[in-house]
Amino acid sequence: VQLQASGGGLVQAGGSLRLACAASGRAFSSYAMGWFRQAPGKEREFVAVMSRSGVPTYYADSVRGRFTISRDNAKNTVYLQMNSLKSQDTAVYYCAARAGPPEPISRYDYWGRGTLVTVSS
């Protein structure tokens, strides 16, 4: 599966953005999907993942209650709605996929090119 993320940009603190990740290839609905991010000078970290059916979902503590992951299997797309953005959310955001269940989060096999989110304070 090939992945392409979009929707990043510059936003003020407290604002919102929605990222999208379009998948090409077969059987999108057979993949768990996730969002990860890498801030400048830091390692890549988990943000949110979702099962093949959309339930369950898992979130990092730092984004729970502010971010929502969703998917549209008919459109081969996964989304990340980001609300109440903070400067510490500034990062390159990557979508990823793995065949099977959404965990373990360390075992995502397919990665897209990232999209940059910059939150100004």
mmCIF file of C-alpha atoms in Angstrom:
data_model
loop_
_atom_site.group_PDB
_atom_site.id
_atom_site.type_symbol
_atom_site.label_atom_id
_atom_site.label_comp_id
_atom_site.label_asym_id
_atom_site.label_seq_id
_atom_site.Cartn_x
_atom_site.Cartn_y
_atom_site.Cartn_z
ATOM 1 C CA VAL A 1 0.000 0.000 0.000
ATOM 2 C CA GLN A 2 1.247 3.490 -0.837
ATOM 3 C CA LEU A 3 0.351 6.422 1.370
ATOM 4 C CA GLN A 4 0.230 10.162 0.761
ATOM 5 C CA ALA A 5 -0.467 12.603 3.555
ATOM 6 C CA SER A 6 -1.771 16.120 3.033
ATOM 7 C CA GLY A 7 -3.383 18.979 4.897
ATOM 8 C CA GLY A 8 -0.491 20.356 6.889
ATOM 9 C CA GLY A 9 0.199 24.034 7.193
ATOM 10 C CA LEU A 10 0.629 26.977 9.514
ATOM 11 C CA VAL A 11 -2.013 27.571 12.164
ATOM 12 C CA GLN A 12 -2.246 29.679 15.295
ATOM 13 C CA ALA A 13 -2.357 28.086 18.703
ATOM 14 C CA GLY A 14 -5.907 27.103 19.549
ATOM 15 C CA GLY A 15 -6.777 26.545 15.918
ATOM 16 C CA SER A 16 -7.642 23.400 13.993
ATOM 17 C CA LEU A 17 -6.382 21.420 11.029
ATOM 18 C CA ARG A 18 -7.490 18.223 9.378
ATOM 19 C CA LEU A 19 -4.904 15.943 7.868
ATOM 20 C CA ALA A 20 -5.781 13.353 5.249
ATOM 21 C CA CYS A 21 -3.886 10.292 4.091
ATOM 22 C CA ALA A 22 -4.858 8.715 0.797
ATOM 23 C CA ALA A 23 -3.914 5.104 0.230
ATOM 24 C CA SER A 24 -3.434 3.400 -3.078
ATOM 25 C CA GLY A 25 -3.220 -0.276 -3.708
ATOM 26 C CA ARG A 26 -5.463 -3.083 -2.748
ATOM 27 C CA ALA A 27 -7.440 -3.896 0.338
ATOM 28 C CA PHE A 28 -7.206 -0.645 2.269
ATOM 29 C CA SER A 29 -9.839 -1.976 4.642
ATOM 30 C CA SER A 30 -7.512 -4.791 5.681
ATOM 31 C CA TYR A 31 -4.973 -2.374 7.174
ATOM 32 C CA ALA A 32 -4.885 -0.748 10.544
ATOM 33 C CA MET A 33 -3.948 2.903 10.089
ATOM 34 C CA GLY A 34 -2.039 5.298 12.232
ATOM 35 C CA TRP A 35 -0.643 8.780 12.565
ATOM 36 C CA PHE A 36 2.784 9.487 13.961
ATOM 37 C CA ARG A 37 4.789 12.692 14.223
ATOM 38 C CA GLN A 38 8.348 13.874 14.509
ATOM 39 C CA ALA A 39 9.178 17.230 15.995
ATOM 40 C CA PRO A 40 12.480 18.991 15.233
ATOM 41 C CA GLY A 41 15.297 17.339 17.130
ATOM 42 C CA LYS A 42 13.089 14.599 18.533
ATOM 43 C CA GLU A 43 12.306 11.010 17.719
ATOM 44 C CA ARG A 44 9.183 10.019 15.904
ATOM 45 C CA GLU A 45 6.280 9.359 18.236
ATOM 46 C CA PHE A 46 2.902 7.735 18.149
ATOM 47 C CA VAL A 47 -0.152 9.999 17.845
ATOM 48 C CA ALA A 48 -3.180 7.809 17.082
ATOM 49 C CA VAL A 49 -4.052 4.483 15.518
ATOM 50 C CA MET A 50 -7.250 2.871 14.354
ATOM 51 C CA SER A 51 -8.294 -0.667 13.578
ATOM 52 C CA ARG A 52 -9.430 -1.865 10.193
ATOM 53 C CA SER A 53 -13.080 -1.360 11.049
ATOM 54 C CA GLY A 54 -12.551 1.941 12.845
ATOM 55 C CA VAL A 55 -12.958 0.523 16.324
ATOM 56 C CA PRO A 56 -10.977 0.511 18.543
ATOM 57 C CA THR A 57 -8.836 3.619 18.401
ATOM 58 C CA TYR A 58 -5.865 4.520 20.552
ATOM 59 C CA TYR A 59 -4.395 7.932 21.280
ATOM 60 C CA ALA A 60 -1.245 9.297 22.832
ATOM 61 C CA ASP A 61 -1.928 10.997 26.150
ATOM 62 C CA SER A 62 -0.680 14.288 24.741
ATOM 63 C CA VAL A 63 -3.427 14.464 22.103
ATOM 64 C CA ARG A 64 -6.335 12.567 23.656
ATOM 65 C CA GLY A 65 -9.440 14.731 23.705
ATOM 66 C CA ARG A 66 -8.041 17.133 21.096
ATOM 67 C CA PHE A 67 -7.308 14.890 18.099
ATOM 68 C CA THR A 68 -9.630 12.431 16.376
ATOM 69 C CA ILE A 69 -8.612 9.726 13.940
ATOM 70 C CA SER A 70 -11.171 8.460 11.448
ATOM 71 C CA ARG A 71 -11.252 6.564 8.191
ATOM 72 C CA ASP A 72 -13.397 6.235 5.114
ATOM 73 C CA ASN A 73 -12.770 2.829 3.622
ATOM 74 C CA ALA A 74 -14.827 3.696 0.535
ATOM 75 C CA LYS A 75 -12.393 6.533 -0.192
ATOM 76 C CA ASN A 76 -9.244 4.708 0.954
ATOM 77 C CA THR A 77 -8.513 7.626 3.255
ATOM 78 C CA VAL A 78 -7.675 8.120 6.906
ATOM 79 C CA TYR A 79 -8.030 11.474 8.627
ATOM 80 C CA LEU A 80 -6.657 13.215 11.666
ATOM 81 C CA GLN A 81 -8.778 16.058 12.979
ATOM 82 C CA MET A 82 -6.638 18.247 15.205
ATOM 83 C CA ASN A 83 -8.319 20.790 17.474
ATOM 84 C CA SER A 84 -7.009 23.111 20.169
ATOM 85 C CA LEU A 85 -3.576 22.969 18.643
ATOM 86 C CA LYS A 86 -0.565 23.850 20.760
ATOM 87 C CA SER A 87 2.931 24.942 19.805
ATOM 88 C CA GLN A 88 4.215 21.563 20.980
ATOM 89 C CA ASP A 89 2.112 19.902 18.265
ATOM 90 C CA THR A 90 4.491 21.360 15.679
ATOM 91 C CA ALA A 91 5.951 18.414 13.787
ATOM 92 C CA VAL A 92 6.028 16.507 10.553
ATOM 93 C CA TYR A 93 3.040 14.179 10.615
ATOM 94 C CA TYR A 94 3.218 10.764 8.962
ATOM 95 C CA CYS A 95 0.521 8.262 8.222
ATOM 96 C CA ALA A 96 1.295 4.582 8.405
ATOM 97 C CA ALA A 97 -0.357 1.229 7.833
ATOM 98 C CA ARG A 98 -0.003 -2.334 9.005
ATOM 99 C CA ALA A 99 -1.834 -5.466 8.053
ATOM 100 C CA GLY A 100 -3.834 -6.821 10.949
ATOM 101 C CA PRO A 101 -4.627 -5.223 14.310
ATOM 102 C CA PRO A 102 -3.607 -1.666 15.249
ATOM 103 C CA GLU A 103 -1.114 -2.800 17.894
ATOM 104 C CA PRO A 104 1.776 -3.034 18.483
ATOM 105 C CA ILE A 105 2.388 0.533 17.379
ATOM 106 C CA SER A 106 6.054 -0.256 16.818
ATOM 107 C CA ARG A 107 5.179 -2.577 13.959
ATOM 108 C CA TYR A 108 3.818 -0.310 11.241
ATOM 109 C CA ASP A 109 5.245 -1.422 7.932
ATOM 110 C CA TYR A 110 4.091 1.135 5.390
ATOM 111 C CA TRP A 111 4.806 4.830 5.647
ATOM 112 C CA GLY A 112 3.872 7.871 3.656
ATOM 113 C CA ARG A 113 5.808 11.061 3.194
ATOM 114 C CA GLY A 114 5.019 13.448 5.956
ATOM 115 C CA THR A 115 3.157 16.706 6.025
ATOM 116 C CA LEU A 116 4.413 19.609 8.114
ATOM 117 C CA VAL A 117 2.207 21.155 10.777
ATOM 118 C CA THR A 118 3.448 24.376 12.327
ATOM 119 C CA VAL A 119 1.573 25.877 15.258
ATOM 120 C CA SER A 120 2.460 29.452 16.096
ATOM 121 C CA SER A 121 2.008 30.729 19.620
#
